[in-house]
Short mmCIF file of C-alpha atoms and ligand atoms in Angstrom, two decimals:
data_model
loop_
_atom_site.label_atom_id
_atom_site.label_comp_id
_atom_site.label_asym_id
_atom_site.label_seq_id
_atom_site.Cartn_x
_atom_site.Cartn_y
_atom_site.Cartn_z
CA MET A 450 -52.42 6.30 -12.00
CA LEU A 451 -54.12 8.31 -9.23
CA VAL A 452 -51.26 7.81 -6.82
CA ASP A 453 -50.37 10.87 -4.74
CA VAL A 454 -47.21 12.12 -6.42
CA SER A 455 -47.27 15.60 -4.90
CA ALA A 456 -43.98 14.82 -3.14
CA VAL A 457 -41.63 12.67 -5.18
CA SER A 458 -38.18 11.74 -3.95
CA THR A 459 -35.34 10.27 -5.99
CA ARG A 460 -33.51 9.14 -2.84
CA ALA A 461 -32.23 5.61 -2.89
CA THR A 462 -29.78 3.28 -1.20
CA VAL A 463 -26.75 1.71 -2.78
CA LEU A 464 -24.71 -0.87 -0.89
CA GLY A 465 -26.39 0.33 2.27
CA THR A 466 -25.47 3.99 1.70
CA GLU A 467 -28.18 6.60 1.21
CA ILE A 468 -27.80 8.68 -1.92
CA GLU A 469 -29.92 11.44 -3.47
CA MET A 470 -30.58 9.45 -6.64
CA PRO A 471 -29.83 5.93 -7.88
CA ILE A 472 -27.41 7.32 -10.46
CA LEU A 473 -23.68 7.04 -9.81
CA VAL A 474 -20.81 8.55 -11.76
CA ALA A 475 -19.00 5.71 -13.56
CA PRO A 476 -15.23 5.38 -13.60
CA VAL A 477 -13.90 7.10 -16.71
CA ALA A 478 -10.19 7.35 -17.47
CA PHE A 479 -8.09 10.50 -17.92
CA GLN A 480 -10.70 13.19 -17.15
CA LEU A 481 -8.16 15.99 -17.51
CA LEU A 482 -8.50 15.24 -21.23
CA ALA A 483 -12.08 16.52 -21.07
CA HIS A 484 -11.50 19.58 -18.87
CA SER A 485 -8.86 21.09 -16.59
CA ASP A 486 -11.23 20.46 -13.61
CA GLY A 487 -10.56 16.75 -14.21
CA GLU A 488 -11.55 14.11 -11.71
CA ALA A 489 -11.63 16.69 -8.89
CA GLY A 490 -14.36 18.63 -10.72
CA MET A 491 -16.29 15.47 -11.48
CA ALA A 492 -16.11 14.35 -7.84
CA ARG A 493 -17.37 17.77 -6.67
CA ALA A 494 -20.24 17.54 -9.17
CA ALA A 495 -21.14 14.09 -7.79
CA ALA A 496 -21.00 15.50 -4.25
CA SER A 497 -23.42 18.30 -5.23
CA ALA A 498 -25.76 15.70 -6.69
CA GLY A 499 -25.49 13.69 -3.46
CA THR A 500 -24.25 10.60 -5.22
CA VAL A 501 -21.23 8.34 -5.50
CA PHE A 502 -18.21 9.24 -7.62
CA CYS A 503 -16.20 6.30 -8.94
CA LEU A 504 -12.55 7.09 -9.64
CA SER A 505 -10.94 5.22 -12.53
CA SER A 506 -7.61 3.55 -11.82
CA LEU A 507 -6.51 5.32 -15.00
CA THR A 508 -7.23 8.61 -13.26
CA SER A 509 -5.30 11.67 -14.35
CA MET A 510 -5.28 12.95 -10.72
CA ARG A 511 -4.19 11.12 -7.58
CA ALA A 512 -6.89 9.51 -5.44
CA ALA A 513 -5.81 11.61 -2.45
CA GLU A 514 -5.91 14.84 -4.47
CA VAL A 515 -9.46 14.08 -5.65
CA ALA A 516 -10.50 13.25 -2.09
CA GLY A 517 -9.00 16.51 -0.83
CA ALA A 518 -10.77 18.51 -3.53
CA ALA A 519 -14.13 16.86 -2.88
CA PRO A 520 -14.15 15.69 0.73
CA ASP A 521 -17.96 15.47 0.76
CA ALA A 522 -18.15 13.14 -2.23
CA LYS A 523 -18.95 9.52 -1.53
CA ARG A 524 -16.09 7.83 -3.27
CA TRP A 525 -15.49 4.39 -4.76
CA MET A 526 -12.42 3.36 -6.69
CA GLN A 527 -12.25 1.22 -9.81
CA ILE A 528 -9.29 -1.11 -10.03
CA TYR A 529 -7.58 -3.33 -12.52
CA LEU A 530 -5.32 -6.10 -11.33
CA PHE A 531 -1.83 -5.34 -12.52
CA ARG A 532 0.80 -7.96 -13.32
CA ASP A 533 2.69 -6.66 -10.30
CA ARG A 534 0.19 -7.08 -7.48
CA ALA A 535 2.20 -4.65 -5.33
CA VAL A 536 1.12 -1.87 -7.73
CA THR A 537 -2.54 -2.78 -7.29
CA HIS A 538 -2.09 -3.00 -3.54
CA ALA A 539 -0.38 0.41 -3.33
CA MET A 540 -3.27 1.97 -5.25
CA ILE A 541 -5.90 0.31 -3.08
CA GLU A 542 -4.10 1.39 0.06
CA GLU A 543 -3.95 5.03 -1.10
CA ALA A 544 -7.65 4.82 -1.91
CA MET A 545 -8.49 3.38 1.52
CA GLU A 546 -6.43 6.04 3.30
CA SER A 547 -8.28 8.69 1.27
CA GLY A 548 -11.73 7.49 2.28
CA TYR A 549 -12.79 5.49 -0.78
CA GLU A 550 -15.45 3.16 0.52
CA ALA A 551 -15.74 0.41 -2.09
CA LEU A 552 -13.79 -1.04 -5.00
CA LEU A 553 -15.03 -1.86 -8.46
CA LEU A 554 -12.96 -4.60 -10.08
CA THR A 555 -13.36 -4.19 -13.84
CA VAL A 556 -13.31 -7.61 -15.44
CA ASP A 557 -14.17 -6.93 -19.07
CA ALA A 558 -10.92 -5.30 -20.13
CA PRO A 559 -7.98 -7.74 -19.95
CA TYR A 560 -7.03 -5.91 -23.13
CA ALA A 561 -8.38 -2.63 -24.49
CA GLY A 562 -11.07 -3.19 -27.15
CA ARG A 563 -10.51 -2.42 -30.79
CA ARG A 564 -11.99 1.07 -31.03
CA GLU A 565 -12.14 1.74 -34.72
CA ARG A 566 -12.99 5.40 -34.42
CA ASP A 567 -9.88 5.94 -32.29
CA LEU A 568 -7.83 4.00 -34.82
CA ARG A 569 -9.17 6.06 -37.71
CA SER A 570 -8.60 9.37 -35.98
CA GLY A 571 -5.19 8.28 -34.67
CA PHE A 572 -6.30 9.16 -31.14
CA GLN A 573 -3.52 9.09 -28.55
CA VAL A 574 -3.68 10.27 -24.97
CA PRO A 575 -1.50 13.42 -25.11
CA ALA A 576 1.85 13.08 -23.37
CA GLU A 577 0.99 15.77 -20.78
CA ILE A 578 -1.97 13.74 -19.46
CA ARG A 579 -0.44 11.34 -16.97
CA ALA A 580 -1.64 8.45 -14.85
CA PRO A 581 -0.11 9.72 -11.58
CA ALA A 582 -1.78 7.15 -9.32
CA ILE A 583 -0.22 4.32 -11.28
CA GLU A 584 3.08 6.14 -11.72
CA ALA A 585 3.31 6.62 -7.96
CA ALA A 586 2.43 2.98 -7.34
CA VAL A 587 5.18 1.76 -9.69
CA GLY A 588 7.73 3.85 -7.81
CA HIS A 589 7.35 7.30 -9.37
CA ARG A 590 8.38 6.27 -12.86
CA SER A 591 6.74 8.06 -15.77
CA LEU A 592 4.81 5.76 -18.08
CA THR A 593 3.31 6.15 -21.52
CA THR A 594 -0.36 5.19 -21.89
CA THR A 595 0.66 2.04 -23.75
CA GLU A 596 2.94 1.09 -20.87
CA VAL A 597 0.08 1.71 -18.44
CA PHE A 598 -2.27 -0.58 -20.39
CA ASP A 599 0.47 -3.22 -20.57
CA LEU A 600 0.57 -3.37 -16.77
CA VAL A 601 -2.93 -4.88 -16.66
CA ASP A 602 -2.76 -8.61 -15.98
CA PRO A 603 -4.77 -10.56 -18.57
CA SER A 604 -4.28 -13.84 -16.65
CA ILE A 605 -6.57 -13.02 -13.71
CA THR A 606 -9.32 -15.44 -12.74
CA TRP A 607 -12.14 -15.73 -10.21
CA GLU A 608 -9.61 -16.97 -7.64
CA ASP A 609 -7.92 -13.56 -7.83
CA LEU A 610 -11.26 -11.92 -6.99
CA GLU A 611 -11.61 -14.19 -3.98
CA ARG A 612 -8.06 -13.40 -2.84
CA LEU A 613 -8.73 -9.68 -3.21
CA CYS A 614 -11.95 -9.94 -1.17
CA ASN A 615 -10.02 -11.71 1.60
CA GLU A 616 -7.12 -9.24 1.52
CA PHE A 617 -9.05 -5.99 1.79
CA ASP A 618 -11.69 -4.93 4.22
CA LEU A 619 -13.74 -3.11 1.59
CA PRO A 620 -16.76 -4.22 -0.42
CA ILE A 621 -15.61 -5.27 -3.90
CA LEU A 622 -18.06 -5.06 -6.79
CA VAL A 623 -17.42 -6.84 -10.07
CA LYS A 624 -17.93 -4.48 -13.00
CA GLY A 625 -18.29 -5.68 -16.55
CA LEU A 626 -20.26 -8.92 -16.72
CA ILE A 627 -23.32 -9.58 -18.81
CA THR A 628 -24.21 -13.22 -18.18
CA GLY A 629 -25.96 -15.08 -15.41
CA GLU A 630 -23.09 -17.58 -15.26
CA ASP A 631 -20.52 -14.88 -14.53
CA ALA A 632 -22.84 -13.19 -12.05
CA ALA A 633 -23.23 -16.45 -10.11
CA LEU A 634 -19.43 -16.88 -10.09
CA ALA A 635 -19.02 -13.35 -8.79
CA VAL A 636 -21.35 -14.12 -5.87
CA GLU A 637 -19.58 -17.41 -5.15
CA HIS A 638 -16.19 -15.72 -5.08
CA GLY A 639 -17.13 -13.00 -2.62
CA ALA A 640 -18.29 -10.01 -4.64
CA ALA A 641 -20.33 -7.46 -2.67
CA GLY A 642 -22.19 -6.46 -5.82
CA VAL A 643 -22.05 -6.67 -9.60
CA VAL A 644 -22.35 -4.08 -12.31
CA ALA A 645 -24.01 -5.48 -15.42
CA SER A 646 -21.97 -3.65 -18.03
CA ASN A 647 -20.35 -4.08 -21.41
CA HIS A 648 -18.00 -1.15 -20.75
CA GLY A 649 -20.25 1.23 -22.67
CA GLY A 650 -19.94 -0.97 -25.76
CA ARG A 651 -16.22 -0.24 -25.96
CA GLN A 652 -14.84 -3.72 -25.49
CA LEU A 653 -16.38 -6.75 -27.23
CA ASP A 654 -18.21 -5.94 -30.42
CA ASN A 655 -21.66 -7.60 -30.65
CA ALA A 656 -21.93 -7.92 -26.87
CA PRO A 657 -25.56 -7.56 -25.78
CA ALA A 658 -26.82 -4.32 -24.33
CA SER A 659 -26.52 -4.42 -20.56
CA ILE A 660 -30.24 -3.69 -20.14
CA ASP A 661 -31.01 -6.87 -22.16
CA ALA A 662 -28.56 -8.85 -20.02
CA LEU A 663 -30.00 -7.50 -16.75
CA PRO A 664 -32.81 -10.09 -16.33
CA GLU A 665 -30.47 -13.09 -16.50
CA VAL A 666 -27.94 -11.41 -14.19
CA LEU A 667 -30.70 -10.68 -11.66
CA GLU A 668 -32.03 -14.20 -11.89
CA ALA A 669 -28.61 -15.73 -11.26
CA VAL A 670 -27.82 -13.39 -8.37
CA ASP A 671 -31.24 -14.05 -6.88
CA GLY A 672 -31.14 -11.16 -4.42
CA ARG A 673 -27.91 -12.30 -2.73
CA ILE A 674 -25.99 -9.09 -3.60
CA PRO A 675 -26.97 -5.81 -5.28
CA VAL A 676 -26.99 -5.64 -9.05
CA LEU A 677 -26.15 -2.31 -10.70
CA LEU A 678 -26.12 -1.50 -14.39
CA ASP A 679 -24.34 0.84 -16.74
CA GLY A 680 -24.24 1.57 -20.45
CA GLY A 681 -26.47 3.80 -22.51
CA VAL A 682 -28.28 5.48 -19.61
CA ARG A 683 -29.14 8.84 -21.11
CA ARG A 684 -32.47 9.89 -19.59
CA GLY A 685 -34.31 9.68 -16.33
CA THR A 686 -36.66 7.18 -17.94
CA ASP A 687 -33.69 4.87 -18.65
CA VAL A 688 -32.88 4.96 -14.94
CA ALA A 689 -36.51 4.21 -14.03
CA VAL A 690 -36.59 1.22 -16.40
CA ALA A 691 -33.38 -0.27 -14.98
CA VAL A 692 -34.53 0.21 -11.38
CA ALA A 693 -38.01 -1.15 -12.16
CA MET A 694 -36.39 -4.25 -13.63
CA GLY A 695 -34.44 -4.76 -10.40
CA ALA A 696 -31.17 -2.82 -10.61
CA GLU A 697 -30.27 -1.14 -7.31
CA ALA A 698 -28.77 1.81 -9.21
CA VAL A 699 -27.19 2.76 -12.49
CA LEU A 700 -23.91 4.42 -13.39
CA VAL A 701 -23.41 7.02 -16.11
CA GLY A 702 -20.14 7.39 -17.98
CA ARG A 703 -20.43 9.59 -21.04
CA PRO A 704 -23.34 11.82 -19.93
CA ALA A 705 -21.31 13.14 -16.98
CA LEU A 706 -18.14 13.25 -19.06
CA TRP A 707 -19.83 15.30 -21.77
CA GLY A 708 -21.03 17.73 -19.09
CA LEU A 709 -17.47 17.99 -17.77
CA ALA A 710 -16.14 18.57 -21.29
CA VAL A 711 -18.64 21.38 -21.93
CA ASN A 712 -18.23 23.32 -18.71
CA GLY A 713 -16.03 21.52 -16.18
CA GLU A 714 -17.48 20.85 -12.73
CA ALA A 715 -20.55 23.05 -13.44
CA GLY A 716 -21.23 21.14 -16.68
CA ALA A 717 -21.00 17.76 -14.98
CA ARG A 718 -23.26 19.08 -12.20
CA ARG A 719 -25.78 20.23 -14.80
CA ALA A 720 -25.76 16.84 -16.55
CA LEU A 721 -26.43 15.10 -13.24
CA GLU A 722 -29.16 17.61 -12.32
CA MET A 723 -30.89 16.99 -15.65
CA LEU A 724 -30.89 13.25 -14.98
CA ALA A 725 -32.25 13.83 -11.47
CA GLN A 726 -35.04 16.08 -12.75
CA GLU A 727 -35.95 13.63 -15.49
CA LEU A 728 -35.99 10.74 -13.03
CA ARG A 729 -38.22 12.72 -10.63
CA LEU A 730 -40.69 13.40 -13.43
CA ALA A 731 -40.56 9.79 -14.66
CA LEU A 732 -41.31 8.56 -11.14
CA ALA A 733 -44.25 10.95 -10.83
CA LEU A 734 -45.69 9.90 -14.19
CA LEU A 735 -45.26 6.24 -13.25
CA GLY A 736 -47.11 6.77 -9.97
CA ALA A 737 -44.00 5.92 -7.95
CA PRO A 738 -43.33 8.38 -5.09
CA ASP A 739 -39.72 7.14 -4.86
CA PRO A 740 -37.47 4.65 -6.66
CA SER A 741 -38.25 1.85 -4.20
CA ALA A 742 -41.87 1.97 -5.40
CA LEU A 743 -40.82 0.89 -8.89
CA THR A 744 -41.55 -2.75 -9.68
CA ALA A 745 -41.41 -5.08 -12.67
CA GLU A 746 -45.08 -4.19 -13.19
CA HIS A 747 -43.96 -0.76 -14.36
CA VAL A 748 -42.12 -2.12 -17.40
CA GLN A 749 -43.12 -4.27 -20.30
CA ARG A 750 -40.70 -6.07 -22.56
CA ARG A 751 -40.91 -5.20 -26.23
CA ARG A 752 -42.42 -8.10 -28.11
C1 FMN B 1 -13.89 7.64 -22.24
C2 FMN B 1 -14.24 6.46 -21.35
C3 FMN B 1 -13.28 5.98 -20.48
C4 FMN B 1 -13.58 4.90 -19.64
N1 FMN B 1 -12.64 4.48 -18.73
C5 FMN B 1 -12.94 3.45 -17.90
C6 FMN B 1 -12.00 3.02 -16.92
O1 FMN B 1 -10.90 3.57 -16.80
N2 FMN B 1 -12.34 1.98 -16.14
C7 FMN B 1 -13.55 1.35 -16.23
O2 FMN B 1 -13.81 0.41 -15.50
N3 FMN B 1 -14.46 1.76 -17.13
C8 FMN B 1 -14.19 2.79 -17.96
N4 FMN B 1 -15.13 3.20 -18.86
C9 FMN B 1 -16.46 2.55 -18.89
C10 FMN B 1 -17.42 3.24 -17.93
O3 FMN B 1 -17.09 3.03 -16.60
C11 FMN B 1 -18.85 2.72 -18.14
O4 FMN B 1 -18.87 1.32 -18.04
C12 FMN B 1 -19.48 3.15 -19.45
O5 FMN B 1 -18.99 4.40 -19.88
C13 FMN B 1 -21.00 3.22 -19.29
O6 FMN B 1 -21.60 3.58 -20.47
P1 FMN B 1 -22.11 5.06 -20.82
O7 FMN B 1 -20.87 5.85 -21.17
O8 FMN B 1 -22.99 4.79 -21.99
O9 FMN B 1 -22.82 5.61 -19.62
C14 FMN B 1 -14.86 4.28 -19.71
C15 FMN B 1 -15.81 4.79 -20.60
C16 FMN B 1 -15.52 5.87 -21.40
C17 FMN B 1 -16.59 6.41 -22.31
#
């Protein structure tokens, strides 16, 4: 209290890049399902918010098309390792040529989780929503969603991460771990950062919340690489808590997607603006003029 908060900034740094707020747009598959603006609209919304847009490898628009539509967006690309490594490589190369600056290797989805609501509703990705980046990488063959998921290699190990880090001159973050042991392995095998994440609770049932896993991940990483977090971030105060605990930034999946579904690019922009405004207010009420002023002293664990 009684800190001058007449000028509060949400600016932060992630992986050495300055961004307007420590809130990134998480990789979310098939965004044309939500709105015809698709990934291009989401990337433009991220650019307006001055933050990083992460493209899913299950994108419904090509990486180059998204880059062309949103040249000002800071772009990262999420990847899976496919059984045919040439497919992964082709996708990474397209991403690099299109100015994507980091890769997120998702490690918590060797298989898709059992999503009971989808099973009950009989949800299927409609045939007109394609995965053009993957289709191009497999030699312009059209693939059903099941065929796309079957391309993912469930046999990958930490050695594959190390190989990938040596093969590509891009920072590679490991997304989807929730234990200190895995975080330490990620550091040892060359990761440039980790995202503490349980895939938004969509993969392993009973997995801990990422915010509860954050302390042990931070302890294991011990400041050697940045730790980010995603899952359940819904308000500016959630962002402040994660950053106060030691996360460099958070990612949001559904909040931005819901915005896109409601009103395309403008809806996603609005969702990100709301988070920015809430974070600014949370910082002011915490007596923190910017996110870097947040410390563990600002949070208290529930007893
Ligand atoms: C509809 C949907 C699709 C997703 N697709 C991907 C994906 O293709 N790749 C990936 O790494 N994560 C994917 N995720 C997980 C998100 O990147 C992120 O980890 C998660 O959504 C964060 O939780 P939140 O939605 O509560 O913010 C997806 C999440 C949702 C909700």
